[in-house]
PDB file of C-alpha atoms and ligand atoms in Angstrom:
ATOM      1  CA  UNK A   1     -12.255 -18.026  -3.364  1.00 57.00           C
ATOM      2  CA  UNK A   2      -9.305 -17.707  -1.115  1.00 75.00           C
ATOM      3  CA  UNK A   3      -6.853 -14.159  -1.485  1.00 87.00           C
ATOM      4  CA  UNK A   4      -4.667 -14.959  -4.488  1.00 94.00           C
ATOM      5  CA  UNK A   5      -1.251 -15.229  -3.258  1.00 98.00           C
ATOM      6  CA  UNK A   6       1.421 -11.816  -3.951  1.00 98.00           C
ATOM      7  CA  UNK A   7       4.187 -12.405  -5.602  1.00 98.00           C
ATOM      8  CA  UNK A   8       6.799  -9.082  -5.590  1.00 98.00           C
ATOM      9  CA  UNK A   9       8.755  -8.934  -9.598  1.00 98.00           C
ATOM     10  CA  UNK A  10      11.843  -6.404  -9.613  1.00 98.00           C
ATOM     11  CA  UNK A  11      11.259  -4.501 -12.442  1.00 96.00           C
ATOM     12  CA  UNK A  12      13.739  -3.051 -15.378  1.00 96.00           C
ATOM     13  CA  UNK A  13      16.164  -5.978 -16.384  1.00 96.00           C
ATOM     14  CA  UNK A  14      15.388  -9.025 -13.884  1.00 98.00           C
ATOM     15  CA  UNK A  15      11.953  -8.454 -15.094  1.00 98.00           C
ATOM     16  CA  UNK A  16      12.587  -8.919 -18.680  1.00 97.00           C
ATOM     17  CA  UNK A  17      14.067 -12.300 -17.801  1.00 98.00           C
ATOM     18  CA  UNK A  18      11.302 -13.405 -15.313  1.00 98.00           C
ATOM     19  CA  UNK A  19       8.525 -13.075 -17.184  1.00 98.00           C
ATOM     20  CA  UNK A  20       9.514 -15.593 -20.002  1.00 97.00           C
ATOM     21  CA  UNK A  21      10.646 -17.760 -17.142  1.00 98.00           C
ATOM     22  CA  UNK A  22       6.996 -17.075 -15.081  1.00 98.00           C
ATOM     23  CA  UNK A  23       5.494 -17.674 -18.433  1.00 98.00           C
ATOM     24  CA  UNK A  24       7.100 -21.166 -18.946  1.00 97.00           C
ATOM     25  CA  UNK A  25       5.698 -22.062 -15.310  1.00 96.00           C
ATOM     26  CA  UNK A  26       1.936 -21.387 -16.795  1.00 96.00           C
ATOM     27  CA  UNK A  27       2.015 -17.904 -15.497  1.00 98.00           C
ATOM     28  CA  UNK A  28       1.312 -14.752 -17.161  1.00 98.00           C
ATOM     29  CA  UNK A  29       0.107 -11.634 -16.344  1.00 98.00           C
ATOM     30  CA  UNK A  30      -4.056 -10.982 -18.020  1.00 97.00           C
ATOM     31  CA  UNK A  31      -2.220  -7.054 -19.521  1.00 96.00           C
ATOM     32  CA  UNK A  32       1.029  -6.264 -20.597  1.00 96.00           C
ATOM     33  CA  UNK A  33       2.702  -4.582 -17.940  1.00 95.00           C
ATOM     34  CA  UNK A  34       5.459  -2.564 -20.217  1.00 93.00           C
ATOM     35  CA  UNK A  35       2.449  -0.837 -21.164  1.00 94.00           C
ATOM     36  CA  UNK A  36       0.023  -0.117 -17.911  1.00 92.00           C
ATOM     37  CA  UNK A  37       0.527   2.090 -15.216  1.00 92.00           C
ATOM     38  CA  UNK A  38      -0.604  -0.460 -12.797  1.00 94.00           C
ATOM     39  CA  UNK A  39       1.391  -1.844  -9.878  1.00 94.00           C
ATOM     40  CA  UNK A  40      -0.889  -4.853  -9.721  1.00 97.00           C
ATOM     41  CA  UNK A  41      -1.336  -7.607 -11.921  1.00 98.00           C
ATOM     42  CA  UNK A  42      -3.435 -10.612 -12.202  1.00 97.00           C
ATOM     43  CA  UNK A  43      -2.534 -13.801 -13.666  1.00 98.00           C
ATOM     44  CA  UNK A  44      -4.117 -16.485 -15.897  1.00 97.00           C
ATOM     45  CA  UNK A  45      -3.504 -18.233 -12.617  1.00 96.00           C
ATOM     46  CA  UNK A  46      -6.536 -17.014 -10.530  1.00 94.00           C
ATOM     47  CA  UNK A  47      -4.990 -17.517  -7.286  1.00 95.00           C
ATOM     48  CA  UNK A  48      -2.105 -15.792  -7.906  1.00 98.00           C
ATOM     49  CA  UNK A  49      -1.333 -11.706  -8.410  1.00 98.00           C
ATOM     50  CA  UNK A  50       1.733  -9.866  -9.569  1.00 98.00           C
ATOM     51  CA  UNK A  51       3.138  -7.000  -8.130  1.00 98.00           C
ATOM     52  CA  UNK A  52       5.975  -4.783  -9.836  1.00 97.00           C
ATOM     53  CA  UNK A  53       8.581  -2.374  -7.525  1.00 97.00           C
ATOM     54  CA  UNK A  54      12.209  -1.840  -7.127  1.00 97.00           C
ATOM     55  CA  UNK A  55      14.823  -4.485  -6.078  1.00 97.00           C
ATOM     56  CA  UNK A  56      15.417  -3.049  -2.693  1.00 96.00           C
ATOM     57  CA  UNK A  57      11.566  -3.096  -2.093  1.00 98.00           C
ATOM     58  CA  UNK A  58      11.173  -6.699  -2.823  1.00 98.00           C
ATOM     59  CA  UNK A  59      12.526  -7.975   0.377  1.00 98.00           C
ATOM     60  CA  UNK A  60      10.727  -5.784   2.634  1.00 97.00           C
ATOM     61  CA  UNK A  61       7.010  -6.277   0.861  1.00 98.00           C
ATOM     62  CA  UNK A  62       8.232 -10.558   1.182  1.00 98.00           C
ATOM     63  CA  UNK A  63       9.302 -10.133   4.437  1.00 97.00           C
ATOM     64  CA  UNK A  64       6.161  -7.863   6.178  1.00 97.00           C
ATOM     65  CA  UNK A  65       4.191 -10.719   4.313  1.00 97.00           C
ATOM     66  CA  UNK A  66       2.644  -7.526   2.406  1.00 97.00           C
ATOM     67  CA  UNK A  67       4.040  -9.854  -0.703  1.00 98.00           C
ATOM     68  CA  UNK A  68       4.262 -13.946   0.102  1.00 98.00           C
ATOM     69  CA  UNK A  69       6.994 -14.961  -2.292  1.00 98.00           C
ATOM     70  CA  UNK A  70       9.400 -12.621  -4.548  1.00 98.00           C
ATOM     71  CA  UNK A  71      11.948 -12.560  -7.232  1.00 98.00           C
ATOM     72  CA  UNK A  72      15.439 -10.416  -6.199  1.00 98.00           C
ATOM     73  CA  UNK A  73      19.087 -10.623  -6.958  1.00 98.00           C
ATOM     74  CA  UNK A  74      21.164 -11.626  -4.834  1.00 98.00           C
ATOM     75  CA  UNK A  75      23.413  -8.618  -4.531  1.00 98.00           C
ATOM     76  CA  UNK A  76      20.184  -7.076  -2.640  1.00 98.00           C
ATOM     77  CA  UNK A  77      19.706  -9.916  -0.367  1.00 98.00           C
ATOM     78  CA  UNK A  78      23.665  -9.564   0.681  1.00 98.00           C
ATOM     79  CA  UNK A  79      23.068  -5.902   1.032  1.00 98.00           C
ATOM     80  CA  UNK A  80      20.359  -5.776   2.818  1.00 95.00           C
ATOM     81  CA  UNK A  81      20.157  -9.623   4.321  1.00 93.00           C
ATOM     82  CA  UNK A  82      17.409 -12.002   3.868  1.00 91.00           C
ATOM     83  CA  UNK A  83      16.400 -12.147   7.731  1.00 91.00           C
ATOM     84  CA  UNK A  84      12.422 -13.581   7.765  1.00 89.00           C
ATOM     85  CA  UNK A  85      12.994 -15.042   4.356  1.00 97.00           C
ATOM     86  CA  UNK A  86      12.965 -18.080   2.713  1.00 98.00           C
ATOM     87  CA  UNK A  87      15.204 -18.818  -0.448  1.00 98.00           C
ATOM     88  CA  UNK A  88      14.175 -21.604  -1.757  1.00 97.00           C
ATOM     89  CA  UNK A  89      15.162 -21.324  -5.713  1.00 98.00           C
ATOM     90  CA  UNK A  90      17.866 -19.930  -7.564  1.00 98.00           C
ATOM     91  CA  UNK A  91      16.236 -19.040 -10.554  1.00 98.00           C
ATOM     92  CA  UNK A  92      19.080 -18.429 -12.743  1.00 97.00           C
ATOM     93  CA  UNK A  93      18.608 -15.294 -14.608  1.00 98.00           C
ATOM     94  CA  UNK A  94      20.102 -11.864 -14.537  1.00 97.00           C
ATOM     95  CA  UNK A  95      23.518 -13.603 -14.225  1.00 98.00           C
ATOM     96  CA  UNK A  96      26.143 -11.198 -13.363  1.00 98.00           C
ATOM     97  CA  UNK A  97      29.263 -10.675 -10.890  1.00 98.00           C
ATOM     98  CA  UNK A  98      29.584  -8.064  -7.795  1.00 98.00           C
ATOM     99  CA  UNK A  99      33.218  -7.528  -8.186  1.00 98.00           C
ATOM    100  CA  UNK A 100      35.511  -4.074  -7.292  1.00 98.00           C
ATOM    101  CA  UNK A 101      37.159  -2.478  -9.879  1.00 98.00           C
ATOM    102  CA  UNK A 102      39.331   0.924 -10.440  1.00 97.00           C
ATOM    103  CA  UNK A 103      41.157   2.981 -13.100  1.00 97.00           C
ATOM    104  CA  UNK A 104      42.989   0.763 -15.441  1.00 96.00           C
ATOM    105  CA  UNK A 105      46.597   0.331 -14.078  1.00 92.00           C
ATOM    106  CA  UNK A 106      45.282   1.692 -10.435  1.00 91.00           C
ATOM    107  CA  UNK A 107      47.941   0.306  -7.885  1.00 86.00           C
ATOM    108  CA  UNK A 108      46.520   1.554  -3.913  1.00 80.00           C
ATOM    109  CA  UNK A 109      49.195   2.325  -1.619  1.00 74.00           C
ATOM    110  CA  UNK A 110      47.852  -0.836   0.581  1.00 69.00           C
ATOM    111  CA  UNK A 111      45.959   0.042   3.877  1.00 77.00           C
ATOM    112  CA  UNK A 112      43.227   2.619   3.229  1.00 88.00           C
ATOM    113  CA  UNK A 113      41.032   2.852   0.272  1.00 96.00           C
ATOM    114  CA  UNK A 114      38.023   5.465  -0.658  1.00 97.00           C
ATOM    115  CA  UNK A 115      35.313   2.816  -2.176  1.00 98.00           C
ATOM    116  CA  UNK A 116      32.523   4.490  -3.728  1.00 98.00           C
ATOM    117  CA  UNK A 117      29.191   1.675  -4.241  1.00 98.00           C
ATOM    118  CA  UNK A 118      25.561   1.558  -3.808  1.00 97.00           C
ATOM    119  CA  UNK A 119      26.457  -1.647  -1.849  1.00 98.00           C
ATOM    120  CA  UNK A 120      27.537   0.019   1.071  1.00 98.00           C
ATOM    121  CA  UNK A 121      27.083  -3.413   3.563  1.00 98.00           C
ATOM    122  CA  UNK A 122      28.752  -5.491   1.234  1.00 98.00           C
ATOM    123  CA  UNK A 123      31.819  -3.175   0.308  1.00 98.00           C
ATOM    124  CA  UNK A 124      32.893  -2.646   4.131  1.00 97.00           C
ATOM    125  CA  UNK A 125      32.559  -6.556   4.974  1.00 97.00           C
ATOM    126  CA  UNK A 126      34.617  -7.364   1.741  1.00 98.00           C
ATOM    127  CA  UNK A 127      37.421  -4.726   2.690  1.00 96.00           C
ATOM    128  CA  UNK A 128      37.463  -5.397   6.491  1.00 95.00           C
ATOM    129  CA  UNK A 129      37.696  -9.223   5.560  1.00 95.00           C
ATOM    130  CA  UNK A 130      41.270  -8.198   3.476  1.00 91.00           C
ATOM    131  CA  UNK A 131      42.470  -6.333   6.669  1.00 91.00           C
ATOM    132  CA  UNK A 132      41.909  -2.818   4.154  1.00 92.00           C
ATOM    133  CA  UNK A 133      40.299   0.287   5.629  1.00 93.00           C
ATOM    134  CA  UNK A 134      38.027   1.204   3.202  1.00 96.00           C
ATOM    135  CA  UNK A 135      36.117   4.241   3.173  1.00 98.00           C
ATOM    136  CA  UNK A 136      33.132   3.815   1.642  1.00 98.00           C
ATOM    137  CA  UNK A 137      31.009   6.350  -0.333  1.00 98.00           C
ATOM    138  CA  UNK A 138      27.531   5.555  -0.692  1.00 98.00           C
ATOM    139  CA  UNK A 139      26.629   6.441  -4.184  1.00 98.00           C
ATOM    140  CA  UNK A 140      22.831   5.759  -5.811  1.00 96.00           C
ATOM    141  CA  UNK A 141      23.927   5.420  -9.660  1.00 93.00           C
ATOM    142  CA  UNK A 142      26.651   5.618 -12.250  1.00 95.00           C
ATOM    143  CA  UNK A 143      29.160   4.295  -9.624  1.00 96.00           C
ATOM    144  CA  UNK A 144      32.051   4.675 -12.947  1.00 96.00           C
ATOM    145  CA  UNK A 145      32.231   8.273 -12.059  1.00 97.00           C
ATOM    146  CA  UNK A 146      33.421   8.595  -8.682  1.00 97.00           C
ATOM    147  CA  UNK A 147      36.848   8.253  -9.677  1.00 96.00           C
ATOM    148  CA  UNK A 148      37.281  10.145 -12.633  1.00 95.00           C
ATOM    149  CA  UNK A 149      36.185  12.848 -10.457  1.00 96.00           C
ATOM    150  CA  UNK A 150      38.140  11.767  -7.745  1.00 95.00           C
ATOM    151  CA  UNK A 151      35.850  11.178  -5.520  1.00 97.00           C
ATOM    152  CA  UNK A 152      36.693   7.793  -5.054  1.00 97.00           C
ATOM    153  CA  UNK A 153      39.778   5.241  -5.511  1.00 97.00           C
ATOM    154  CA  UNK A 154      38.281   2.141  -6.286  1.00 98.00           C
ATOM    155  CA  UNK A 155      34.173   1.150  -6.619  1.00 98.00           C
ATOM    156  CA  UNK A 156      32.019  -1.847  -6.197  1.00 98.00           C
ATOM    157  CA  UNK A 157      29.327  -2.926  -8.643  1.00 98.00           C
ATOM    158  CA  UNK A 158      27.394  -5.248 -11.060  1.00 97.00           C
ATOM    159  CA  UNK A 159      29.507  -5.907 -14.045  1.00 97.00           C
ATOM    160  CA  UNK A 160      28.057  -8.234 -16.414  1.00 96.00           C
ATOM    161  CA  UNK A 161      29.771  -7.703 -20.079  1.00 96.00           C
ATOM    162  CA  UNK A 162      32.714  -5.088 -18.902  1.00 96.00           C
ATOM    163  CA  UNK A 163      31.716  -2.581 -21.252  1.00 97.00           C
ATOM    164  CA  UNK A 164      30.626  -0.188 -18.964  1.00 96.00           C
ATOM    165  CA  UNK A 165      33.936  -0.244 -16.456  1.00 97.00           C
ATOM    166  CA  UNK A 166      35.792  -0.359 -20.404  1.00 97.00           C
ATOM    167  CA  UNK A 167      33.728   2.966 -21.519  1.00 96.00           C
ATOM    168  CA  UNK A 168      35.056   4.717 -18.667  1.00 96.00           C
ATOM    169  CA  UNK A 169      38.596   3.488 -18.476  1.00 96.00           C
ATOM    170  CA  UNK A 170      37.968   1.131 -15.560  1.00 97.00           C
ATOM    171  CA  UNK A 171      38.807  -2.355 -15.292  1.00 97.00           C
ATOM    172  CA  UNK A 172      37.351  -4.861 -13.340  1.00 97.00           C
ATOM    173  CA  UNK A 173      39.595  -6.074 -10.185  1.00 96.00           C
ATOM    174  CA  UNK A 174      38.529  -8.542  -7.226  1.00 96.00           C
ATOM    175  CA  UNK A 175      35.473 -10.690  -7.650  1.00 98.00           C
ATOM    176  CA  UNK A 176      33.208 -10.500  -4.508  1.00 98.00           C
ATOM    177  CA  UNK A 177      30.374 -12.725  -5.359  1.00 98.00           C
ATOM    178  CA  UNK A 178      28.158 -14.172  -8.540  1.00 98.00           C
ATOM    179  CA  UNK A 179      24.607 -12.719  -8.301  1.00 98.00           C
ATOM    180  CA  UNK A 180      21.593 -14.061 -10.244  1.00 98.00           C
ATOM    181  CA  UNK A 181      18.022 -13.617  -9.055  1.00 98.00           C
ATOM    182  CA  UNK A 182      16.662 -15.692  -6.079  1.00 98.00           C
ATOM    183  CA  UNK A 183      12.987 -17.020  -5.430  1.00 98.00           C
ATOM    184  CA  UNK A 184      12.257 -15.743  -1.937  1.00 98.00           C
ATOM    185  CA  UNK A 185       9.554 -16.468   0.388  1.00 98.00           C
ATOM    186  CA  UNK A 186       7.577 -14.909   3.662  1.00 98.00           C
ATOM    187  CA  UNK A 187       8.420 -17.422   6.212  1.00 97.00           C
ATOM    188  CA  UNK A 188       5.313 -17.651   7.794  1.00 97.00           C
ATOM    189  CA  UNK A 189       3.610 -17.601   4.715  1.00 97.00           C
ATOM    190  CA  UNK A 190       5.360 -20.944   3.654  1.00 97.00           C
ATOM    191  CA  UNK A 191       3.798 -22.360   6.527  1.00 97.00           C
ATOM    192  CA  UNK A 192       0.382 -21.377   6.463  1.00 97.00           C
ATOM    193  CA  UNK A 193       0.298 -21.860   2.568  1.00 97.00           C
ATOM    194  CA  UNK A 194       2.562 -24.838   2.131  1.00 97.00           C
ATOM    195  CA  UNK A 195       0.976 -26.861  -0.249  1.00 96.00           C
ATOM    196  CA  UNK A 196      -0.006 -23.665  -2.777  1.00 96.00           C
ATOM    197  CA  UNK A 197       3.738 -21.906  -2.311  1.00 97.00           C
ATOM    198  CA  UNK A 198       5.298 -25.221  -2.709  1.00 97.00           C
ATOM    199  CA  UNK A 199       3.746 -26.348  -6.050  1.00 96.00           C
ATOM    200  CA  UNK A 200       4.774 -22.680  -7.178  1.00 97.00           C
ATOM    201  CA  UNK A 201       8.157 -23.424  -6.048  1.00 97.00           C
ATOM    202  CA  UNK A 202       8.441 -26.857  -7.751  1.00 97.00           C
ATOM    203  CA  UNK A 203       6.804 -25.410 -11.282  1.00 97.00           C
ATOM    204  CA  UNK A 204       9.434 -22.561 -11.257  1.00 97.00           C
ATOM    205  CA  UNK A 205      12.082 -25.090 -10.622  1.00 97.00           C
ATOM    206  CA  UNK A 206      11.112 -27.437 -13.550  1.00 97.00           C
ATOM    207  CA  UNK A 207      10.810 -24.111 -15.555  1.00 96.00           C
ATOM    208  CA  UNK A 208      14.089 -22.962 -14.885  1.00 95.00           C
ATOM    209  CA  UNK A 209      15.525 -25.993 -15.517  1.00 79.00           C
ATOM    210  CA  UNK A 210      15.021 -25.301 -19.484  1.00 48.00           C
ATOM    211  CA  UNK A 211      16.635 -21.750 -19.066  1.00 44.00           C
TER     212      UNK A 211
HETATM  213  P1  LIG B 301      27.991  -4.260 -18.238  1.00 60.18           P
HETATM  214  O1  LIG B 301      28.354  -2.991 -18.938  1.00 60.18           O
HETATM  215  O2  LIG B 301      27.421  -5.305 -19.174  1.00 60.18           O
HETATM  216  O3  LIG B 301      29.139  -4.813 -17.399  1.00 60.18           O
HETATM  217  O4  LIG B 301      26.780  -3.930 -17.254  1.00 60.18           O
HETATM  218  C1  LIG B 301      27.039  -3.200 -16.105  1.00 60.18           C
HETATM  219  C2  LIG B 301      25.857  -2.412 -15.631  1.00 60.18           C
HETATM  220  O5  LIG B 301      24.611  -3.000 -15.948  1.00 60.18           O
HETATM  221  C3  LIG B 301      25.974  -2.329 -14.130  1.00 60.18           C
HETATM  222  O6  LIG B 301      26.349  -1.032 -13.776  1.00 60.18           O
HETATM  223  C4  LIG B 301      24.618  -2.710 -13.603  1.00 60.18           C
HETATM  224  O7  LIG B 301      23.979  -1.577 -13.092  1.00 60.18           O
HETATM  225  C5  LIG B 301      23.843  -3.238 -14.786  1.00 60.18           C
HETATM  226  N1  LIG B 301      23.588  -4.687 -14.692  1.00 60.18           N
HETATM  227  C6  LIG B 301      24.181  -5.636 -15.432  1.00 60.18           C
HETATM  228  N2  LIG B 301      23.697  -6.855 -15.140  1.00 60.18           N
HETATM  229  C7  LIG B 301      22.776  -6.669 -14.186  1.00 60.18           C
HETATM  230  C8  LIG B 301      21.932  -7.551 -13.456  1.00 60.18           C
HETATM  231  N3  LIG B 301      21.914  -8.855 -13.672  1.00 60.18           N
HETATM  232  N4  LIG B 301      21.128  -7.015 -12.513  1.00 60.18           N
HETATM  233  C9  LIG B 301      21.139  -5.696 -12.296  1.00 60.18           C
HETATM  234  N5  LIG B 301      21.907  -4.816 -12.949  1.00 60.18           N
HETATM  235  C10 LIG B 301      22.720  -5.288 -13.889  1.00 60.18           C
END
């Protein structure tokens, strides 16, 4: 038999959502994968495999065809961009909004703004686009701290319910863009495996449709 197709999951809470979604498509992995240590997972489809990494890592395994198709949120592919990939399918799940947001009551003094994000890309074309200078901190995780400790004015980040911004006396401020999670695929591998990638890509449409 032919090399199963790859297909890249983001793990934590896109994954949670994906694999009811993958399973509603025919799909599911032969071992729970909360459980195993693997990386690698095969399906009760035998020509295709999962594999489970970080967001950011999706795009580059789908794009260096080391992965043919993948499941991402949005917010990475407009941090990163989605050169050498196809996005056929907006699954979606993981719903959630890329917005700004700052101490409750902040007012900025107008031109120049210390922005503290892990979405470095997106936070200096959103800024530069409202004529603000923003400097902009790149942070890895719990963006909600950065101005408490002054390290930052404002920041920019996933906000889904509000409750974390609320916990830390942040509100939420300008909206920059509504993520959910994106079907991508190797460009080259959507040619040379049309016929198999596109019947994935129609059987994940019909199953989102019930989502
Ligand atoms: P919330 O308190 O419900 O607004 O959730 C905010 C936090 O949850 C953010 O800091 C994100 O890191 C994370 N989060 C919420 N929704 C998503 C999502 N769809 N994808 C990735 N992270 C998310």
């Amino acid at each position: 038999m032919n090399k199963p197709l790859t297909m890249a999951l983001t793990k934590g809470r896109i994954l949670e959502e994906t694999l009811p979604l993958l399973a509603r498509a025919g799909i599911e992995p032969l071992e729970d994968i909360h459980s195993s240590r693997k990386l690698i997972f095969a399906t009760t489809r035998a020509d295709l495999q999962l594999v489970v990494i970080r967001g950011t890592d999706v795009p580059t395994y789908v794009r260096h065809g080391a992965a043919d198709l993948g499941v991402v949120g949005k917010d990475i592919l407009l941090e990163h961009g989605a050169e050498g990939l196809y996005e056929p399918l907006d699954l979606g799940i993981a719903r959630c909004r890329l917005m700004t947001a700052g101490p409750v009551g902040w007012q900025g003094s107008g031109a120049r703004v210390r922005v503290a994000t892990k979405f470095a890309n997106i936070a200096r074309r959103f800024f530069a686009a409202q004529g603000i200078h923003a400097d902009v901190i790149k942070l890895y995780g719990a963006m909600e701290l950065a101005p408490m400790m002054d390290l930052a004015d404002l920041i920019v980040d996933i906000v889904d319910t509000g409750n974390t911004l609320r916990a830390n006396g942040m509100e939420p401020l300008d909206e920059i863009a509504r993520i959910s999670s994106r079907l991508i695929v190797n460009k080259a591998a959507m040619r040379s495996h049309y016929r198999a990638i596109q019947g994935l890509v129609d059987q994940l449409a019909a199953a989102t449709g019930g989502s």
